[in-house]
């Protein structure tokens, strides 16, 4: 443990010393060297918003542009057309605990979320209620509000503990035969609280409802077993811990036995059984491919493929272990360096219930973020009072954490 906060600098020195020892023993430390880092002095604690650029991705994109796009031209579609399913299978195998043919990559998280939510509601016609929580990610709430308004449905809003998030008991308390869909985030975007996928899914299924999970803040850092727990539907982005770059396509998961029951509300040409026949009428492709719509974003797909390869090489078990170590170190430093300076911990203290970021609550968190940026520390702010420290295990060092928390201490101590 660190010594209590002092103004002598001793605690700071101890924190840096411990951080460097942890970095030296880190089995994933060499992965940081495989990312593009333009400014080694910058402390980047926002990997849960946008991951760094892997060198392999940079090289793969250059090859895709210069050799495939420029060289093969339209002929490259002979192999590009396979990317949404191929990358989806890689995500299923190496990240999501799903089976081949249950994941496809296309469009944005919002579009995929709308697609799956609408299809789930269609499959539970006669039921009038959607369950979600007020702390769920905004785009999910907005889509659900729009669907409810258009269909004359009601939303049962949960108001769980702001740090711990919704529990299985919270969900069970509002379930009845009128609930069509339960939709929550696996890892809360503000607090990093981890919801119990299996227990909540079990309660929802017992009531006859479908579940739709947002995995944006867990994919690539918290192991999930979608097939093992019988999850129904899930979506998630790829530009956080999968490091696929800004605007990279998102994924959608549909349990195999639901693929024949549900029907996509967006009948696009890439979801037709013969994409290039241009025939009359929409006849769906077999399986998950029917859930494609427009032309795939090829450059984004190749970036995802490289990001997933890195995660698979590092191993989710090792990534999760380092994530727990990083966030636990950040929590410890918060308690020793920031206590008494107006901050409080906005994330669960139990590391098993905490995702890949740590939220520090402070009345002037927005100003604090700006001052940190000026000091060379990039963190993130979320309304109303949360400063998020996003600790990406493949690129964040323990020294980054120590330097970042110390910068917060300096600013808060100065008033």
C-alpha positions as semicolon CSV with decimal commas, in nm:
position;residue;x (nm);y (nm);z (nm)
1;X;0,000;0,000;0,000
2;X;0,101;0,360;-0,051
3;X;0,157;0,598;0,235
4;X;-0,122;0,847;0,314
5;X;-0,128;1,165;0,105
6;X;0,147;1,409;0,190
7;X;0,274;1,731;0,041
8;X;0,637;1,624;0,061
9;X;0,637;1,432;-0,264
10;X;0,724;1,104;-0,091
11;X;0,391;0,946;-0,182
12;X;0,439;1,055;-0,543
13;X;0,783;0,893;-0,556
14;X;0,648;0,572;-0,405
15;X;0,364;0,560;-0,658
16;X;0,604;0,601;-0,951
17;X;0,841;0,344;-0,807
18;X;0,560;0,092;-0,769
19;X;0,426;0,173;-1,114
20;X;0,761;0,110;-1,278
21;X;0,797;-0,221;-1,093
22;X;0,451;-0,326;-1,210
23;X;0,539;-0,228;-1,566
24;X;0,859;-0,431;-1,554
25;X;0,663;-0,739;-1,447
26;X;0,379;-0,684;-1,694
27;X;0,355;-0,977;-1,942
28;X;0,176;-0,751;-2,192
29;X;0,424;-0,461;-2,178
30;X;0,571;-0,532;-2,523
31;X;0,235;-0,484;-2,693
32;X;0,261;-0,109;-2,635
33;X;0,556;-0,104;-2,876
34;X;0,325;-0,229;-3,151
35;X;0,114;0,087;-3,152
36;X;0,184;0,422;-3,313
37;X;0,282;0,670;-3,039
38;X;0,367;1,014;-3,177
39;X;0,422;1,180;-2,839
40;X;0,572;0,948;-2,576
41;X;0,528;1,217;-2,309
42;X;0,151;1,232;-2,355
43;X;-0,043;1,040;-2,089
44;X;-0,335;0,894;-2,285
45;X;-0,614;0,774;-2,053
46;X;-0,899;0,769;-2,303
47;X;-0,862;0,430;-2,469
48;X;-1,221;0,348;-2,375
49;X;-1,332;0,621;-2,618
50;X;-1,079;0,574;-2,898
51;X;-0,805;0,315;-2,896
52;X;-0,457;0,389;-3,029
53;X;-0,355;0,293;-3,384
54;X;-0,183;-0,048;-3,410
55;X;0,116;-0,050;-3,646
56;X;-0,020;-0,365;-3,809
57;X;-0,344;-0,182;-3,884
58;X;-0,158;0,113;-4,034
59;X;0,034;-0,124;-4,260
60;X;-0,275;-0,327;-4,351
61;X;-0,469;-0,014;-4,441
62;X;-0,183;0,109;-4,658
63;X;-0,181;-0,226;-4,838
64;X;-0,559;-0,225;-4,880
65;X;-0,549;0,123;-5,031
66;X;-0,243;0,086;-5,253
67;X;-0,269;-0,278;-5,360
68;X;-0,638;-0,367;-5,338
69;X;-0,823;-0,042;-5,405
70;X;-0,564;0,112;-5,638
71;X;-0,441;-0,214;-5,788
72;X;-0,733;-0,453;-5,805
73;X;-1,002;-0,188;-5,839
74;X;-1,350;-0,341;-5,870
75;X;-1,200;-0,689;-5,885
76;X;-1,120;-0,665;-5,514
77;X;-1,488;-0,720;-5,439
78;X;-1,429;-1,088;-5,512
79;X;-1,270;-1,113;-5,167
80;X;-1,399;-0,796;-4,999
81;X;-1,750;-0,939;-5,003
82;X;-1,640;-1,201;-4,749
83;X;-1,517;-0,950;-4,490
84;X;-1,838;-0,880;-4,288
85;X;-1,884;-1,250;-4,212
86;X;-1,516;-1,337;-4,179
87;X;-1,447;-1,055;-3,935
88;X;-1,770;-1,141;-3,754
89;X;-1,654;-1,499;-3,708
90;X;-1,321;-1,377;-3,571
91;X;-1,503;-1,157;-3,320
92;X;-1,729;-1,446;-3,226
93;X;-1,437;-1,682;-3,170
94;X;-1,179;-1,454;-3,007
95;X;-1,381;-1,185;-2,829
96;X;-1,750;-1,262;-2,778
97;X;-1,775;-1,630;-2,691
98;X;-2,017;-1,688;-2,977
99;X;-2,038;-1,946;-3,253
100;X;-1,947;-1,915;-3,619
101;X;-2,232;-1,757;-3,813
102;X;-2,370;-1,564;-3,512
103;X;-2,186;-1,232;-3,560
104;X;-2,168;-0,998;-3,857
105;X;-1,999;-0,658;-3,886
106;X;-2,170;-0,364;-4,055
107;X;-2,287;-0,008;-4,002
108;X;-2,279;0,172;-3,665
109;X;-2,377;0,058;-3,318
110;X;-2,687;0,279;-3,335
111;X;-2,807;0,134;-3,665
112;X;-2,744;-0,222;-3,546
113;X;-2,915;-0,151;-3,216
114;X;-3,223;-0,018;-3,395
115;X;-3,228;-0,319;-3,626
116;X;-3,215;-0,574;-3,345
117;X;-3,449;-0,388;-3,109
118;X;-3,711;-0,345;-3,380
119;X;-3,688;-0,712;-3,478
120;X;-3,716;-0,823;-3,115
121;X;-4,029;-0,613;-3,063
122;X;-4,179;-0,755;-3,383
123;X;-4,116;-1,104;-3,247
124;X;-4,301;-1,025;-2,924
125;X;-4,609;-0,856;-3,065
126;X;-4,882;-0,808;-2,807
127;X;-4,633;-0,727;-2,534
128;X;-4,625;-0,356;-2,460
129;X;-4,322;-0,285;-2,240
130;X;-3,949;-0,229;-2,292
131;X;-3,716;-0,241;-1,989
132;X;-3,399;-0,034;-1,974
133;X;-3,226;0,198;-1,727
134;X;-3,183;0,573;-1,722
135;X;-2,804;0,536;-1,700
136;X;-2,788;0,330;-2,019
137;X;-2,584;0,470;-2,306
138;X;-2,774;0,761;-2,464
139;X;-2,800;0,622;-2,819
140;X;-2,966;0,307;-2,684
141;X;-3,217;0,508;-2,484
142;X;-3,294;0,735;-2,777
143;X;-3,354;0,445;-3,016
144;X;-3,581;0,273;-2,763
145;X;-3,774;0,595;-2,705
146;X;-3,829;0,632;-3,078
147;X;-3,944;0,273;-3,120
148;X;-4,178;0,302;-2,822
149;X;-4,330;0,623;-2,954
150;X;-4,379;0,483;-3,306
151;X;-4,540;0,162;-3,179
152;X;-4,737;0,293;-2,884
153;X;-4,527;0,102;-2,632
154;X;-4,418;0,194;-2,280
155;X;-4,067;0,204;-2,136
156;X;-4,016;0,076;-1,784
157;X;-3,724;0,284;-1,662
158;X;-3,494;0,139;-1,400
159;X;-3,319;0,379;-1,161
160;X;-3,040;0,162;-1,019
161;X;-2,756;0,266;-0,793
162;X;-2,544;0,508;-1,004
163;X;-2,222;0,325;-0,925
164;X;-2,329;-0,042;-0,908
165;X;-2,576;-0,030;-1,197
166;X;-2,880;-0,253;-1,255
167;X;-2,891;-0,592;-1,085
168;X;-3,085;-0,905;-1,172
169;X;-3,320;-0,827;-0,882
170;X;-3,382;-0,477;-1,018
171;X;-3,484;-0,626;-1,351
172;X;-3,689;-0,908;-1,199
173;X;-3,893;-0,657;-0,997
174;X;-4,043;-0,509;-1,317
175;X;-4,079;-0,823;-1,528
176;X;-4,419;-0,961;-1,620
177;X;-4,597;-1,111;-1,921
178;X;-4,620;-0,766;-2,083
179;X;-4,242;-0,713;-2,116
180;X;-4,117;-0,768;-2,471
181;X;-3,753;-0,662;-2,444
182;X;-3,489;-0,604;-2,177
183;X;-3,201;-0,393;-2,305
184;X;-2,900;-0,290;-2,096
185;X;-2,528;-0,225;-2,131
186;X;-2,289;-0,495;-2,014
187;X;-2,042;-0,234;-1,885
188;X;-2,186;0,104;-1,794
189;X;-2,028;0,384;-1,995
190;X;-2,004;0,619;-1,697
191;X;-1,932;0,408;-1,389
192;X;-1,782;0,094;-1,551
193;X;-2,019;-0,127;-1,349
194;X;-2,053;-0,476;-1,499
195;X;-2,406;-0,613;-1,529
196;X;-2,469;-0,983;-1,473
197;X;-2,544;-1,104;-1,826
198;X;-2,636;-1,456;-1,724
199;X;-2,859;-1,377;-1,426
200;X;-3,046;-1,094;-1,597
201;X;-3,091;-1,302;-1,911
202;X;-3,226;-1,593;-1,709
203;X;-3,486;-1,371;-1,539
204;X;-3,589;-1,211;-1,869
205;X;-3,626;-1,548;-2,042
206;X;-3,836;-1,683;-1,758
207;X;-4,079;-1,396;-1,823
208;X;-4,080;-1,464;-2,199
209;X;-3,885;-1,148;-2,290
210;X;-3,588;-1,115;-2,523
211;X;-3,260;-0,950;-2,422
212;X;-3,047;-0,704;-2,618
213;X;-2,704;-0,618;-2,477
214;X;-2,471;-0,330;-2,565
215;X;-2,115;-0,462;-2,538
216;X;-1,938;-0,146;-2,651
217;X;-1,744;-0,102;-2,325
218;X;-1,670;-0,471;-2,275
219;X;-1,572;-0,608;-2,617
220;X;-1,201;-0,679;-2,610
221;X;-1,145;-0,620;-2,240
222;X;-1,406;-0,816;-2,041
223;X;-1,462;-1,177;-2,142
224;X;-1,817;-1,264;-2,242
225;X;-1,967;-1,601;-2,326
226;X;-2,271;-1,515;-2,534
227;X;-2,328;-1,871;-2,648
228;X;-2,270;-2,020;-2,305
229;X;-2,528;-1,801;-2,132
230;X;-2,779;-1,821;-2,414
231;X;-2,779;-1,447;-2,483
232;X;-3,033;-1,344;-2,745
233;X;-2,899;-1,031;-2,912
234;X;-2,601;-0,798;-2,875
235;X;-2,431;-0,505;-3,045
236;X;-2,107;-0,320;-2,987
237;X;-1,849;-0,087;-3,136
238;X;-1,494;-0,172;-3,236
239;X;-1,299;0,151;-3,194
240;X;-1,240;0,128;-2,818
241;X;-1,048;-0,175;-2,689
242;X;-1,042;-0,334;-3,035
243;X;-0,850;-0,032;-3,171
244;X;-1,020;-0,029;-3,513
245;X;-1,023;0,350;-3,551
246;X;-1,279;0,631;-3,556
247;X;-1,608;0,534;-3,716
248;X;-1,511;0,170;-3,761
249;X;-1,813;-0,054;-3,822
250;X;-1,995;-0,215;-3,533
251;X;-2,100;-0,576;-3,480
252;X;-2,432;-0,744;-3,423
253;X;-2,485;-1,083;-3,262
254;X;-2,797;-1,294;-3,307
255;X;-2,823;-1,633;-3,140
256;X;-2,840;-1,894;-3,413
257;X;-3,184;-2,035;-3,328
258;X;-3,332;-1,682;-3,337
259;X;-3,205;-1,604;-3,686
260;X;-3,500;-1,776;-3,853
261;X;-3,752;-1,625;-3,610
262;X;-3,642;-1,263;-3,636
263;X;-3,658;-1,053;-3,951
264;X;-3,444;-0,750;-4,022
265;X;-3,639;-0,425;-4,055
266;X;-3,383;-0,291;-4,307
267;X;-3,396;-0,502;-4,622
268;X;-3,078;-0,391;-4,796
269;X;-2,917;-0,535;-5,104
270;X;-2,623;-0,687;-4,919
271;X;-2,864;-0,890;-4,710
272;X;-3,019;-1,052;-5,018
273;X;-2,931;-1,413;-5,094
274;X;-2,764;-1,318;-5,424
275;X;-2,614;-0,974;-5,376
276;X;-2,523;-0,898;-5,734
277;X;-2,820;-1,049;-5,915
278;X;-3,015;-0,723;-5,872
279;X;-3,336;-0,925;-5,884
280;X;-3,688;-0,812;-5,804
281;X;-3,803;-0,862;-5,448
282;X;-3,596;-0,912;-5,138
283;X;-3,514;-1,272;-5,058
284;X;-3,296;-1,295;-4,746
285;X;-2,956;-1,454;-4,741
286;X;-2,915;-1,754;-4,517
287;X;-2,842;-1,691;-4,152
288;X;-2,668;-1,384;-4,015
289;X;-2,583;-1,252;-4,363
290;X;-2,946;-1,142;-4,403
291;X;-2,875;-0,869;-4,146
292;X;-2,638;-0,684;-4,372
293;X;-2,789;-0,383;-4,547
294;X;-2,575;-0,144;-4,752
295;X;-2,226;-0,167;-4,892
296;X;-1,975;-0,270;-4,622
297;X;-1,706;-0,025;-4,508
298;X;-1,404;-0,218;-4,633
299;X;-1,126;-0,012;-4,477
300;X;-1,297;-0,024;-4,140
301;X;-1,341;-0,399;-4,167
302;X;-0,973;-0,466;-4,234
303;X;-0,886;-0,244;-3,936
304;X;-1,117;-0,450;-3,713
305;X;-0,960;-0,771;-3,837
306;X;-0,615;-0,651;-3,732
307;X;-0,745;-0,529;-3,395
308;X;-0,907;-0,863;-3,321
309;X;-0,584;-1,042;-3,412
310;X;-0,395;-0,836;-3,155
311;X;-0,652;-0,913;-2,886
312;X;-0,644;-1,282;-2,973
313;X;-0,264;-1,287;-2,956
314;X;-0,257;-1,115;-2,618
315;X;-0,540;-1,332;-2,489
316;X;-0,853;-1,203;-2,320
317;X;-0,759;-1,367;-1,990
318;X;-0,429;-1,175;-1,974
319;X;-0,597;-0,856;-2,095
320;X;-0,862;-0,882;-1,824
321;X;-0,601;-0,956;-1,557
322;X;-0,404;-0,646;-1,649
323;X;-0,722;-0,440;-1,670
324;X;-0,810;-0,535;-1,314
325;X;-0,455;-0,451;-1,201
326;X;-0,460;-0,112;-1,377
327;X;-0,799;-0,006;-1,244
328;X;-0,717;-0,133;-0,893
329;X;-0,398;0,073;-0,897
330;X;-0,597;0,377;-1,009
331;X;-0,850;0,325;-0,729
332;X;-0,572;0,294;-0,472
333;X;-0,405;0,610;-0,598
334;X;-0,737;0,792;-0,592
335;X;-0,786;0,701;-0,227
336;X;-0,437;0,808;-0,126
337;X;-0,379;1,114;-0,342
338;X;-0,722;1,261;-0,405
339;X;-0,905;1,197;-0,077
340;X;-1,006;1,524;0,087
341;X;-0,984;1,718;-0,240
342;X;-1,353;1,699;-0,326
343;X;-1,347;1,381;-0,532
344;X;-1,521;1,049;-0,486
345;X;-1,494;0,718;-0,663
346;X;-1,765;0,673;-0,925
347;X;-1,685;0,310;-1,010
348;X;-1,737;-0,014;-0,815
349;X;-1,460;-0,098;-0,572
350;X;-1,495;-0,469;-0,636
351;X;-1,265;-0,528;-0,936
352;X;-1,483;-0,818;-1,047
353;X;-1,770;-0,573;-1,089
354;X;-1,563;-0,307;-1,268
355;X;-1,488;-0,277;-1,639
356;X;-1,188;-0,116;-1,803
357;X;-1,218;0,242;-1,684
358;X;-1,231;0,426;-1,353
359;X;-1,469;0,713;-1,295
360;X;-1,370;0,992;-1,057
361;X;-1,655;1,219;-0,954
362;X;-1,593;1,586;-0,884
363;X;-1,816;1,893;-0,900
364;X;-1,574;2,056;-1,148
365;X;-1,490;1,747;-1,350
366;X;-1,545;1,927;-1,681
367;X;-1,292;2,197;-1,591
368;X;-1,057;1,933;-1,455
369;X;-1,054;1,751;-1,789
370;X;-0,954;2,070;-1,973
371;X;-0,678;2,149;-1,725
372;X;-0,544;1,795;-1,750
373;X;-0,530;1,821;-2,129
374;X;-0,325;2,139;-2,096
375;X;-0,089;1,943;-1,869
376;X;-0,048;1,661;-2,122
377;X;-0,295;1,414;-1,970
378;X;-0,589;1,308;-2,185
379;X;-0,889;1,182;-1,989
380;X;-1,262;1,201;-2,057
381;X;-1,562;1,379;-1,907
382;X;-1,918;1,250;-1,880
383;X;-2,211;1,447;-1,746
384;X;-2,280;1,545;-1,484
385;X;-1,960;1,511;-1,279
386;X;-1,750;1,214;-1,395
387;X;-1,389;1,220;-1,509
388;X;-1,322;0,886;-1,678
389;X;-0,978;0,729;-1,685
390;X;-0,985;0,477;-1,970
391;X;-0,710;0,222;-1,913
392;X;-0,652;0,011;-2,222
393;X;-0,434;-0,286;-2,122
394;X;-0,240;-0,316;-2,447
395;X;-0,134;0,049;-2,450
396;X;-0,168;0,192;-2,097
397;X;0,119;0,154;-1,853
398;X;0,105;0,165;-1,475
399;X;0,330;0,470;-1,494
400;X;0,064;0,638;-1,709
401;X;-0,185;0,578;-1,429
402;X;0,050;0,716;-1,163
403;X;0,133;1,025;-1,368
404;X;-0,231;1,084;-1,456
405;X;-0,357;1,065;-1,098
406;X;-0,072;1,283;-0,977
407;X;-0,165;1,548;-1,235
408;X;-0,520;1,541;-1,097
409;X;-0,382;1,581;-0,745
410;X;-0,172;1,881;-0,844
411;X;-0,467;2,056;-1,007
412;X;-0,712;1,986;-0,725
413;X;-0,461;2,076;-0,454
414;X;-0,408;2,410;-0,627
415;X;-0,779;2,475;-0,601
